[in-house]
Amino acid sequence: MSLFIDTLKGKRSAETPIWLMRQAGRYLPEYRALREKNSMLQMVQTPELACEVTLQPLRRFPLDAGIIFADILTPLIGMGVNLEFKKGEGPVIDNPIRTVADVTRLRVPKPEENVQYTLDAIKLVVKELNGKTPLIGFSGAPFTLSSYLIEGQSPGDSDLRHTKGLMVSNPEAWHELQEKLVTLCVEYLVAQVDAGCESLQIFDSWLGYVGPREYDQFVQPYLVKIIEQVKARVNVPVVFFATSVSSIFPRLGKLPADAFGVDWRISLPDAAKLIGRPVPLQGNLDPQLLAASWEYVERSARAILEEAATLPAHIFNLGHGVLQYTPVENVQRLIEFVKGHRR
Ligand code: CP3
């Protein structure tokens, strides 16, 4: 057992566990050095490289969990889409899903045929960590994966125009797509646990664009399915994370997740009230502040830890991923600060 897993299970202890979303990434010089010689996809698809990148932040900092180096979009490649990570643009899919026929054409490959490289990377990492630090597996949620599949580029650039268009004008295609993604995600998450991950996180980064009625109708049933099906098959805590979703927290609180990630737009106690049941919360320092000024980070981290004292359990994290221009020193000091705190 570990502080991180115990805390996710709701156990209170004097220490607050900490890990950071995107803790492996471009703010680390050793990541950039490897990235100079390899594309993002090469790094994800070569188990030795993915293992190395996963371990990089764990060698530097006393983090309480690792997260396997992959991307929420890599499992989509095996469905038959052309995914590329373009410099300055982020992920691009040049054959986006726009019609019923496009949805019907999508394959739902087994993880061993699709993402064996990630499963192999997990095994390498788990062997290296040797029980010292738990590893987190993850997947995107169907709504967010759909938004990339349908927009073909950063969903925010088009305000999810095509995604919402397909959802409401072609609900059958939408529901068929969600069912395919549920199967893909459940099998992928279970396979990551079978390979050695001790907890799972589901990322629904673009969910904040959806209103409550559409959440109920087009999103919620599939989130419930994924979490229920995963929990019926593997016994690990499942964290649900989305951004800009405070207004639907009362709804999200009803999901059968074990814990929730919270972004920086709401305080932890307010989030806890809206979520409405005593679950552990993970968060919620603004990553932009971490990049800005250590003095302000220290004040903010102290405030977050004080606010979290009212929660049943708290895992310190950012409200979203570490930004690439974040000073490594600020990350180091934040982790030391949280590790030195007693609640
Ligand atoms: O957290 C970790 O350290 C584990 C690895 C991880 C990555 N992406 C690596 C990555 C995880 C958990 C993700 C999740 C992810 N990917 C999400 C959900 C969380 C979030 O940030 O909202 C989303 C929406 C994506 C899609 C994605 N991948 C985008 C938008 C981009 C481009 C923007 C950017 O930050 O570069 C990526 C690329 C990506 N995924 C990088 C990394 C380290 C940068 C790749 C590079 O070196 O160029």
PDB file of C-alpha atoms in Angstrom, residues 31-323:
ATOM      1  CA  TYR A  31      12.584  15.235 -21.697  1.00  0.00           C
ATOM      2  CA  ARG A  32      13.454  17.876 -24.299  1.00  0.00           C
ATOM      3  CA  ALA A  33      16.790  16.154 -24.968  1.00  0.00           C
ATOM      4  CA  LEU A  34      15.027  12.882 -25.860  1.00  0.00           C
ATOM      5  CA  ARG A  35      12.296  14.734 -27.725  1.00  0.00           C
ATOM      6  CA  GLU A  36      14.870  16.422 -29.987  1.00  0.00           C
ATOM      7  CA  LYS A  37      15.773  13.014 -31.404  1.00  0.00           C
ATOM      8  CA  ASN A  38      12.283  11.452 -31.425  1.00  0.00           C
ATOM      9  CA  SER A  39       8.748  12.465 -32.340  1.00  0.00           C
ATOM     10  CA  MET A  40       6.038  12.427 -29.659  1.00  0.00           C
ATOM     11  CA  LEU A  41       4.563   9.269 -31.226  1.00  0.00           C
ATOM     12  CA  GLN A  42       7.953   7.538 -31.419  1.00  0.00           C
ATOM     13  CA  MET A  43       8.431   8.213 -27.726  1.00  0.00           C
ATOM     14  CA  VAL A  44       5.004   6.842 -26.818  1.00  0.00           C
ATOM     15  CA  GLN A  45       5.356   3.843 -29.130  1.00  0.00           C
ATOM     16  CA  THR A  46       8.830   2.763 -27.998  1.00  0.00           C
ATOM     17  CA  PRO A  47       8.382   1.086 -24.581  1.00  0.00           C
ATOM     18  CA  GLU A  48      11.970   1.805 -23.439  1.00  0.00           C
ATOM     19  CA  LEU A  49      11.568   5.533 -24.237  1.00  0.00           C
ATOM     20  CA  ALA A  50       8.090   5.774 -22.711  1.00  0.00           C
ATOM     21  CA  CYS A  51       9.459   4.047 -19.599  1.00  0.00           C
ATOM     22  CA  GLU A  52      12.411   6.432 -19.398  1.00  0.00           C
ATOM     23  CA  VAL A  53      10.189   9.526 -19.769  1.00  0.00           C
ATOM     24  CA  THR A  54       7.760   8.224 -17.127  1.00  0.00           C
ATOM     25  CA  LEU A  55      10.652   7.780 -14.696  1.00  0.00           C
ATOM     26  CA  GLN A  56      12.313  11.170 -15.342  1.00  0.00           C
ATOM     27  CA  PRO A  57      10.204  13.228 -12.896  1.00  0.00           C
ATOM     28  CA  LEU A  58      10.285  10.395 -10.339  1.00  0.00           C
ATOM     29  CA  ARG A  59      14.103  10.488 -10.294  1.00  0.00           C
ATOM     30  CA  ARG A  60      14.138  14.225  -9.659  1.00  0.00           C
ATOM     31  CA  PHE A  61      11.281  14.676  -7.201  1.00  0.00           C
ATOM     32  CA  PRO A  62       9.792  12.768  -4.232  1.00  0.00           C
ATOM     33  CA  LEU A  63       6.446  12.289  -6.031  1.00  0.00           C
ATOM     34  CA  ASP A  64       3.846   9.899  -4.621  1.00  0.00           C
ATOM     35  CA  ALA A  65       2.752   8.489  -7.988  1.00  0.00           C
ATOM     36  CA  GLY A  66       3.936   8.083 -11.547  1.00  0.00           C
ATOM     37  CA  ILE A  67       1.711   8.359 -14.610  1.00  0.00           C
ATOM     38  CA  ILE A  68       2.490   6.270 -17.657  1.00  0.00           C
ATOM     39  CA  PHE A  69       3.795   8.323 -20.584  1.00  0.00           C
ATOM     40  CA  ALA A  70       1.259   8.059 -23.394  1.00  0.00           C
ATOM     41  CA  ASP A  71      -1.486  10.334 -24.675  1.00  0.00           C
ATOM     42  CA  ILE A  72      -5.274  10.132 -24.455  1.00  0.00           C
ATOM     43  CA  LEU A  73      -5.295  10.154 -28.266  1.00  0.00           C
ATOM     44  CA  THR A  74      -2.841   7.328 -29.032  1.00  0.00           C
ATOM     45  CA  PRO A  75      -5.476   4.538 -28.672  1.00  0.00           C
ATOM     46  CA  LEU A  76      -7.475   6.248 -31.450  1.00  0.00           C
ATOM     47  CA  ILE A  77      -4.836   5.374 -34.071  1.00  0.00           C
ATOM     48  CA  GLY A  78      -5.955   1.736 -34.132  1.00  0.00           C
ATOM     49  CA  MET A  79      -9.548   2.838 -34.792  1.00  0.00           C
ATOM     50  CA  GLY A  80      -8.356   3.965 -38.229  1.00  0.00           C
ATOM     51  CA  VAL A  81      -7.655   7.685 -37.833  1.00  0.00           C
ATOM     52  CA  ASN A  82      -4.482   9.482 -38.918  1.00  0.00           C
ATOM     53  CA  LEU A  83      -3.192  11.127 -35.754  1.00  0.00           C
ATOM     54  CA  GLU A  84      -0.208  13.450 -35.846  1.00  0.00           C
ATOM     55  CA  PHE A  85       1.260  15.725 -33.194  1.00  0.00           C
ATOM     56  CA  LYS A  86       2.234  18.839 -35.140  1.00  0.00           C
ATOM     57  CA  LYS A  87       4.727  21.372 -33.881  1.00  0.00           C
ATOM     58  CA  GLY A  88       2.920  24.406 -32.514  1.00  0.00           C
ATOM     59  CA  GLU A  89      -0.508  23.009 -33.389  1.00  0.00           C
ATOM     60  CA  GLY A  90      -0.876  20.008 -31.102  1.00  0.00           C
ATOM     61  CA  PRO A  91      -2.768  16.902 -32.188  1.00  0.00           C
ATOM     62  CA  VAL A  92      -4.268  16.847 -35.696  1.00  0.00           C
ATOM     63  CA  ILE A  93      -6.456  14.196 -37.341  1.00  0.00           C
ATOM     64  CA  ASP A  94      -6.643  14.723 -41.116  1.00  0.00           C
ATOM     65  CA  ASN A  95      -9.548  12.287 -41.618  1.00  0.00           C
ATOM     66  CA  PRO A  96     -12.018  13.482 -38.942  1.00  0.00           C
ATOM     67  CA  ILE A  97     -15.306  11.708 -38.216  1.00  0.00           C
ATOM     68  CA  ARG A  98     -18.250  13.661 -39.615  1.00  0.00           C
ATOM     69  CA  THR A  99     -20.864  11.155 -40.907  1.00  0.00           C
ATOM     70  CA  VAL A 100     -22.631   7.938 -39.884  1.00  0.00           C
ATOM     71  CA  ALA A 101     -20.462   6.080 -42.396  1.00  0.00           C
ATOM     72  CA  ASP A 102     -17.318   7.480 -40.734  1.00  0.00           C
ATOM     73  CA  VAL A 103     -18.523   6.221 -37.353  1.00  0.00           C
ATOM     74  CA  THR A 104     -19.436   2.793 -38.758  1.00  0.00           C
ATOM     75  CA  ARG A 105     -15.977   2.476 -40.315  1.00  0.00           C
ATOM     76  CA  LEU A 106     -14.184   3.000 -36.999  1.00  0.00           C
ATOM     77  CA  ARG A 107     -12.644  -0.206 -35.678  1.00  0.00           C
ATOM     78  CA  VAL A 108     -12.526  -1.145 -31.991  1.00  0.00           C
ATOM     79  CA  PRO A 109      -9.265  -3.074 -31.739  1.00  0.00           C
ATOM     80  CA  LYS A 110      -8.210  -5.017 -28.650  1.00  0.00           C
ATOM     81  CA  PRO A 111      -5.533  -3.237 -26.572  1.00  0.00           C
ATOM     82  CA  GLU A 112      -2.983  -5.969 -27.401  1.00  0.00           C
ATOM     83  CA  GLU A 113      -3.377  -5.192 -31.123  1.00  0.00           C
ATOM     84  CA  ASN A 114      -3.555  -1.453 -30.650  1.00  0.00           C
ATOM     85  CA  VAL A 115      -1.483  -0.198 -27.723  1.00  0.00           C
ATOM     86  CA  GLN A 116       0.758  -3.130 -26.775  1.00  0.00           C
ATOM     87  CA  TYR A 117       3.603  -0.584 -26.675  1.00  0.00           C
ATOM     88  CA  THR A 118       1.944   1.211 -23.732  1.00  0.00           C
ATOM     89  CA  LEU A 119       1.236  -2.071 -21.931  1.00  0.00           C
ATOM     90  CA  ASP A 120       4.898  -3.060 -22.406  1.00  0.00           C
ATOM     91  CA  ALA A 121       6.016   0.369 -21.154  1.00  0.00           C
ATOM     92  CA  ILE A 122       3.847  -0.067 -18.029  1.00  0.00           C
ATOM     93  CA  LYS A 123       5.503  -3.431 -17.320  1.00  0.00           C
ATOM     94  CA  LEU A 124       8.972  -1.879 -17.651  1.00  0.00           C
ATOM     95  CA  VAL A 125       8.081   1.025 -15.349  1.00  0.00           C
ATOM     96  CA  VAL A 126       6.469  -1.185 -12.715  1.00  0.00           C
ATOM     97  CA  LYS A 127       9.549  -3.404 -12.679  1.00  0.00           C
ATOM     98  CA  GLU A 128      11.824  -0.369 -12.222  1.00  0.00           C
ATOM     99  CA  LEU A 129       9.646   1.145  -9.492  1.00  0.00           C
ATOM    100  CA  ASN A 130       9.681  -2.196  -7.689  1.00  0.00           C
ATOM    101  CA  GLY A 131       6.712  -1.419  -5.442  1.00  0.00           C
ATOM    102  CA  LYS A 132       8.163   1.906  -4.219  1.00  0.00           C
ATOM    103  CA  THR A 133       5.789   4.199  -6.123  1.00  0.00           C
ATOM    104  CA  PRO A 134       2.371   3.367  -7.621  1.00  0.00           C
ATOM    105  CA  LEU A 135       1.772   3.949 -11.326  1.00  0.00           C
ATOM    106  CA  ILE A 136      -1.366   5.628 -12.702  1.00  0.00           C
ATOM    107  CA  GLY A 137      -2.944   4.402 -15.946  1.00  0.00           C
ATOM    108  CA  PHE A 138      -5.357   6.625 -17.852  1.00  0.00           C
ATOM    109  CA  SER A 139      -7.664   7.156 -20.762  1.00  0.00           C
ATOM    110  CA  GLY A 140      -9.606   9.996 -22.296  1.00  0.00           C
ATOM    111  CA  ALA A 141     -13.376  10.017 -21.750  1.00  0.00           C
ATOM    112  CA  PRO A 142     -15.685   9.386 -24.726  1.00  0.00           C
ATOM    113  CA  PHE A 143     -16.840  13.011 -24.980  1.00  0.00           C
ATOM    114  CA  THR A 144     -13.317  14.442 -25.128  1.00  0.00           C
ATOM    115  CA  LEU A 145     -12.079  11.695 -27.457  1.00  0.00           C
ATOM    116  CA  SER A 146     -15.109  12.351 -29.688  1.00  0.00           C
ATOM    117  CA  SER A 147     -14.316  16.058 -29.756  1.00  0.00           C
ATOM    118  CA  TYR A 148     -10.823  15.349 -31.164  1.00  0.00           C
ATOM    119  CA  LEU A 149     -12.124  12.662 -33.568  1.00  0.00           C
ATOM    120  CA  ILE A 150     -14.839  14.965 -34.916  1.00  0.00           C
ATOM    121  CA  GLU A 151     -13.101  18.364 -34.937  1.00  0.00           C
ATOM    122  CA  GLY A 152      -9.799  16.869 -36.141  1.00  0.00           C
ATOM    123  CA  GLN A 153      -7.852  19.604 -34.328  1.00  0.00           C
ATOM    124  CA  SER A 154      -7.902  21.334 -30.972  1.00  0.00           C
ATOM    125  CA  PRO A 155     -11.662  21.256 -30.178  1.00  0.00           C
ATOM    126  CA  GLY A 156     -11.563  24.746 -28.670  1.00  0.00           C
ATOM    127  CA  ASP A 157     -10.492  26.290 -31.998  1.00  0.00           C
ATOM    128  CA  SER A 158     -13.915  25.519 -33.444  1.00  0.00           C
ATOM    129  CA  ASP A 159     -15.922  25.808 -30.183  1.00  0.00           C
ATOM    130  CA  LEU A 160     -16.820  22.121 -30.689  1.00  0.00           C
ATOM    131  CA  ARG A 161     -18.989  23.104 -33.627  1.00  0.00           C
ATOM    132  CA  HIS A 162     -18.879  19.766 -35.454  1.00  0.00           C
ATOM    133  CA  THR A 163     -19.015  17.716 -32.262  1.00  0.00           C
ATOM    134  CA  LYS A 164     -22.195  19.347 -31.014  1.00  0.00           C
ATOM    135  CA  GLY A 165     -23.549  19.351 -34.576  1.00  0.00           C
ATOM    136  CA  LEU A 166     -23.186  15.582 -34.924  1.00  0.00           C
ATOM    137  CA  MET A 167     -24.449  15.026 -31.382  1.00  0.00           C
ATOM    138  CA  VAL A 168     -27.788  16.767 -31.888  1.00  0.00           C
ATOM    139  CA  SER A 169     -28.456  16.344 -35.594  1.00  0.00           C
ATOM    140  CA  ASN A 170     -27.322  12.747 -35.788  1.00  0.00           C
ATOM    141  CA  PRO A 171     -27.900  11.264 -32.335  1.00  0.00           C
ATOM    142  CA  GLU A 172     -27.754   7.686 -33.607  1.00  0.00           C
ATOM    143  CA  ALA A 173     -24.272   8.196 -35.006  1.00  0.00           C
ATOM    144  CA  TRP A 174     -23.306   9.937 -31.746  1.00  0.00           C
ATOM    145  CA  HIS A 175     -24.549   7.054 -29.619  1.00  0.00           C
ATOM    146  CA  GLU A 176     -22.850   4.463 -31.865  1.00  0.00           C
ATOM    147  CA  LEU A 177     -19.595   6.416 -31.544  1.00  0.00           C
ATOM    148  CA  GLN A 178     -19.943   6.607 -27.742  1.00  0.00           C
ATOM    149  CA  GLU A 179     -20.563   2.839 -27.506  1.00  0.00           C
ATOM    150  CA  LYS A 180     -17.411   2.156 -29.539  1.00  0.00           C
ATOM    151  CA  LEU A 181     -15.384   4.494 -27.347  1.00  0.00           C
ATOM    152  CA  VAL A 182     -16.779   2.938 -24.160  1.00  0.00           C
ATOM    153  CA  THR A 183     -15.571  -0.491 -25.316  1.00  0.00           C
ATOM    154  CA  LEU A 184     -12.185   0.910 -26.374  1.00  0.00           C
ATOM    155  CA  CYS A 185     -11.702   2.758 -23.048  1.00  0.00           C
ATOM    156  CA  VAL A 186     -12.880  -0.066 -20.777  1.00  0.00           C
ATOM    157  CA  GLU A 187     -10.592  -2.627 -22.438  1.00  0.00           C
ATOM    158  CA  TYR A 188      -7.684  -0.167 -22.419  1.00  0.00           C
ATOM    159  CA  LEU A 189      -8.107   0.771 -18.755  1.00  0.00           C
ATOM    160  CA  VAL A 190      -8.461  -2.859 -17.646  1.00  0.00           C
ATOM    161  CA  ALA A 191      -5.380  -3.854 -19.702  1.00  0.00           C
ATOM    162  CA  GLN A 192      -3.345  -1.097 -17.998  1.00  0.00           C
ATOM    163  CA  VAL A 193      -4.254  -2.497 -14.580  1.00  0.00           C
ATOM    164  CA  ASP A 194      -3.442  -6.034 -15.754  1.00  0.00           C
ATOM    165  CA  ALA A 195      -0.027  -4.682 -16.839  1.00  0.00           C
ATOM    166  CA  GLY A 196       0.585  -3.240 -13.345  1.00  0.00           C
ATOM    167  CA  CYS A 197      -1.128   0.157 -12.879  1.00  0.00           C
ATOM    168  CA  GLU A 198      -2.534   0.621  -9.369  1.00  0.00           C
ATOM    169  CA  SER A 199      -5.002   3.408 -10.095  1.00  0.00           C
ATOM    170  CA  LEU A 200      -6.749   4.927 -13.108  1.00  0.00           C
ATOM    171  CA  GLN A 201      -7.621   8.442 -14.173  1.00  0.00           C
ATOM    172  CA  ILE A 202     -10.208   9.391 -16.786  1.00  0.00           C
ATOM    173  CA  PHE A 203      -9.580  12.749 -18.512  1.00  0.00           C
ATOM    174  CA  ASP A 204     -12.581  14.651 -19.870  1.00  0.00           C
ATOM    175  CA  SER A 205     -10.787  17.890 -20.700  1.00  0.00           C
ATOM    176  CA  TRP A 206     -13.445  19.392 -23.008  1.00  0.00           C
ATOM    177  CA  LEU A 207     -16.520  18.490 -20.979  1.00  0.00           C
ATOM    178  CA  GLY A 208     -16.777  22.096 -19.735  1.00  0.00           C
ATOM    179  CA  TYR A 209     -18.259  23.060 -23.103  1.00  0.00           C
ATOM    180  CA  VAL A 210     -21.404  20.987 -22.511  1.00  0.00           C
ATOM    181  CA  GLY A 211     -24.585  22.223 -20.855  1.00  0.00           C
ATOM    182  CA  PRO A 212     -26.402  20.225 -18.190  1.00  0.00           C
ATOM    183  CA  ARG A 213     -29.195  18.883 -20.415  1.00  0.00           C
ATOM    184  CA  GLU A 214     -26.769  17.649 -23.061  1.00  0.00           C
ATOM    185  CA  TYR A 215     -24.544  16.197 -20.346  1.00  0.00           C
ATOM    186  CA  ASP A 216     -27.489  14.154 -19.053  1.00  0.00           C
ATOM    187  CA  GLN A 217     -28.486  12.950 -22.492  1.00  0.00           C
ATOM    188  CA  PHE A 218     -25.277  12.548 -24.485  1.00  0.00           C
ATOM    189  CA  VAL A 219     -22.456  12.160 -21.986  1.00  0.00           C
ATOM    190  CA  GLN A 220     -23.442  10.842 -18.562  1.00  0.00           C
ATOM    191  CA  PRO A 221     -24.695   7.379 -19.612  1.00  0.00           C
ATOM    192  CA  TYR A 222     -21.309   6.542 -21.147  1.00  0.00           C
ATOM    193  CA  LEU A 223     -19.263   7.809 -18.210  1.00  0.00           C
ATOM    194  CA  VAL A 224     -21.370   5.635 -15.901  1.00  0.00           C
ATOM    195  CA  LYS A 225     -20.849   2.636 -18.200  1.00  0.00           C
ATOM    196  CA  ILE A 226     -17.087   3.037 -18.359  1.00  0.00           C
ATOM    197  CA  ILE A 227     -16.602   3.448 -14.632  1.00  0.00           C
ATOM    198  CA  GLU A 228     -19.051   0.660 -13.708  1.00  0.00           C
ATOM    199  CA  GLN A 229     -17.572  -1.781 -16.209  1.00  0.00           C
ATOM    200  CA  VAL A 230     -13.999  -1.039 -15.163  1.00  0.00           C
ATOM    201  CA  LYS A 231     -14.846  -1.354 -11.470  1.00  0.00           C
ATOM    202  CA  ALA A 232     -16.585  -4.672 -12.073  1.00  0.00           C
ATOM    203  CA  ARG A 233     -13.377  -6.064 -13.563  1.00  0.00           C
ATOM    204  CA  VAL A 234     -10.485  -4.508 -11.636  1.00  0.00           C
ATOM    205  CA  ASN A 235     -10.162  -3.400  -8.051  1.00  0.00           C
ATOM    206  CA  VAL A 236      -8.332  -0.064  -8.286  1.00  0.00           C
ATOM    207  CA  PRO A 237      -9.446   3.496  -7.491  1.00  0.00           C
ATOM    208  CA  VAL A 238     -10.761   5.513 -10.446  1.00  0.00           C
ATOM    209  CA  VAL A 239     -10.307   9.305 -10.544  1.00  0.00           C
ATOM    210  CA  PHE A 240     -12.461  11.438 -12.826  1.00  0.00           C
ATOM    211  CA  PHE A 241     -10.946  14.715 -14.036  1.00  0.00           C
ATOM    212  CA  ALA A 242     -12.446  17.469 -16.176  1.00  0.00           C
ATOM    213  CA  THR A 243     -11.958  21.236 -16.412  1.00  0.00           C
ATOM    214  CA  SER A 244     -14.445  24.139 -16.256  1.00  0.00           C
ATOM    215  CA  VAL A 245     -17.135  21.827 -14.935  1.00  0.00           C
ATOM    216  CA  SER A 246     -17.958  23.419 -11.556  1.00  0.00           C
ATOM    217  CA  SER A 247     -21.457  24.205 -12.839  1.00  0.00           C
ATOM    218  CA  ILE A 248     -22.174  20.490 -13.384  1.00  0.00           C
ATOM    219  CA  PHE A 249     -20.367  19.182 -10.264  1.00  0.00           C
ATOM    220  CA  PRO A 250     -23.708  18.231  -8.665  1.00  0.00           C
ATOM    221  CA  ARG A 251     -24.231  15.916 -11.659  1.00  0.00           C
ATOM    222  CA  LEU A 252     -20.632  14.645 -11.829  1.00  0.00           C
ATOM    223  CA  GLY A 253     -20.779  13.873  -8.109  1.00  0.00           C
ATOM    224  CA  LYS A 254     -23.272  11.104  -8.903  1.00  0.00           C
ATOM    225  CA  LEU A 255     -20.747   9.251 -11.114  1.00  0.00           C
ATOM    226  CA  PRO A 256     -19.418   6.077  -9.476  1.00  0.00           C
ATOM    227  CA  ALA A 257     -15.830   7.461  -9.460  1.00  0.00           C
ATOM    228  CA  ASP A 258     -13.726   7.075  -6.300  1.00  0.00           C
ATOM    229  CA  ALA A 259     -12.272  10.583  -6.449  1.00  0.00           C
ATOM    230  CA  PHE A 260     -12.486  13.770  -8.512  1.00  0.00           C
ATOM    231  CA  GLY A 261      -9.877  16.085  -9.952  1.00  0.00           C
ATOM    232  CA  VAL A 262     -10.683  19.775  -9.469  1.00  0.00           C
ATOM    233  CA  ASP A 263      -9.345  22.633 -11.615  1.00  0.00           C
ATOM    234  CA  TRP A 264      -8.353  26.039 -10.155  1.00  0.00           C
ATOM    235  CA  ARG A 265     -11.591  27.833 -11.013  1.00  0.00           C
ATOM    236  CA  ILE A 266     -13.255  26.776  -7.750  1.00  0.00           C
ATOM    237  CA  SER A 267     -12.023  26.254  -4.194  1.00  0.00           C
ATOM    238  CA  LEU A 268     -11.767  22.689  -2.914  1.00  0.00           C
ATOM    239  CA  PRO A 269     -14.409  23.199  -0.169  1.00  0.00           C
ATOM    240  CA  ASP A 270     -16.866  24.696  -2.686  1.00  0.00           C
ATOM    241  CA  ALA A 271     -16.192  21.790  -5.063  1.00  0.00           C
ATOM    242  CA  ALA A 272     -16.776  19.320  -2.227  1.00  0.00           C
ATOM    243  CA  LYS A 273     -20.143  20.929  -1.440  1.00  0.00           C
ATOM    244  CA  LEU A 274     -21.268  20.724  -5.065  1.00  0.00           C
ATOM    245  CA  ILE A 275     -20.028  17.164  -5.547  1.00  0.00           C
ATOM    246  CA  GLY A 276     -22.215  16.404  -2.596  1.00  0.00           C
ATOM    247  CA  ARG A 277     -20.648  13.269  -1.161  1.00  0.00           C
ATOM    248  CA  PRO A 278     -17.517  12.706   0.907  1.00  0.00           C
ATOM    249  CA  VAL A 279     -14.973  11.666  -1.737  1.00  0.00           C
ATOM    250  CA  PRO A 280     -11.257  12.461  -1.944  1.00  0.00           C
ATOM    251  CA  LEU A 281     -10.453  15.457  -4.157  1.00  0.00           C
ATOM    252  CA  GLN A 282      -7.316  16.003  -6.216  1.00  0.00           C
ATOM    253  CA  GLY A 283      -6.013  19.451  -7.100  1.00  0.00           C
ATOM    254  CA  ASN A 284      -6.054  22.354  -7.572  1.00  0.00           C
ATOM    255  CA  LEU A 285      -3.183  24.845  -8.038  1.00  0.00           C
ATOM    256  CA  ASP A 286      -3.407  26.977 -11.197  1.00  0.00           C
ATOM    257  CA  PRO A 287      -0.527  25.752 -13.431  1.00  0.00           C
ATOM    258  CA  GLN A 288      -0.045  29.297 -14.704  1.00  0.00           C
ATOM    259  CA  LEU A 289       0.825  30.409 -11.146  1.00  0.00           C
ATOM    260  CA  LEU A 290       3.366  27.604 -10.807  1.00  0.00           C
ATOM    261  CA  ALA A 291       5.066  28.983 -13.882  1.00  0.00           C
ATOM    262  CA  ALA A 292       4.998  32.552 -12.555  1.00  0.00           C
ATOM    263  CA  SER A 293       6.408  33.124  -9.096  1.00  0.00           C
ATOM    264  CA  TRP A 294       7.623  30.874  -6.284  1.00  0.00           C
ATOM    265  CA  GLU A 295       6.541  33.303  -3.542  1.00  0.00           C
ATOM    266  CA  TYR A 296       2.990  33.311  -4.825  1.00  0.00           C
ATOM    267  CA  VAL A 297       3.021  29.523  -5.302  1.00  0.00           C
ATOM    268  CA  GLU A 298       4.016  29.041  -1.690  1.00  0.00           C
ATOM    269  CA  ARG A 299       1.122  31.208  -0.516  1.00  0.00           C
ATOM    270  CA  SER A 300      -1.326  29.447  -2.829  1.00  0.00           C
ATOM    271  CA  ALA A 301      -0.133  25.966  -1.888  1.00  0.00           C
ATOM    272  CA  ARG A 302      -0.478  26.808   1.803  1.00  0.00           C
ATOM    273  CA  ALA A 303      -4.015  28.117   1.206  1.00  0.00           C
ATOM    274  CA  ILE A 304      -4.965  24.987  -0.745  1.00  0.00           C
ATOM    275  CA  LEU A 305      -3.634  22.734   2.018  1.00  0.00           C
ATOM    276  CA  GLU A 306      -5.599  24.714   4.619  1.00  0.00           C
ATOM    277  CA  GLU A 307      -8.784  24.543   2.564  1.00  0.00           C
ATOM    278  CA  ALA A 308      -8.238  20.823   2.061  1.00  0.00           C
ATOM    279  CA  ALA A 309      -8.208  20.229   5.811  1.00  0.00           C
ATOM    280  CA  THR A 310     -12.008  20.170   5.673  1.00  0.00           C
ATOM    281  CA  LEU A 311     -12.074  17.375   3.045  1.00  0.00           C
ATOM    282  CA  PRO A 312     -12.270  13.662   3.794  1.00  0.00           C
ATOM    283  CA  ALA A 313      -9.017  13.230   1.854  1.00  0.00           C
ATOM    284  CA  HIS A 314      -6.851  15.313  -0.486  1.00  0.00           C
ATOM    285  CA  ILE A 315      -4.229  14.583  -3.132  1.00  0.00           C
ATOM    286  CA  PHE A 316      -2.247  17.676  -4.074  1.00  0.00           C
ATOM    287  CA  ASN A 317      -2.043  18.317  -7.819  1.00  0.00           C
ATOM    288  CA  LEU A 318      -2.390  21.153 -10.289  1.00  0.00           C
ATOM    289  CA  GLY A 319      -5.760  22.167 -11.700  1.00  0.00           C
ATOM    290  CA  HIS A 320      -4.486  21.093 -15.161  1.00  0.00           C
ATOM    291  CA  GLY A 321      -1.161  19.924 -16.608  1.00  0.00           C
ATOM    292  CA  VAL A 322       2.313  21.409 -15.973  1.00  0.00           C
ATOM    293  CA  LEU A 323       3.025  24.052 -18.640  1.00  0.00           C
TER     294      LEU A 323
END
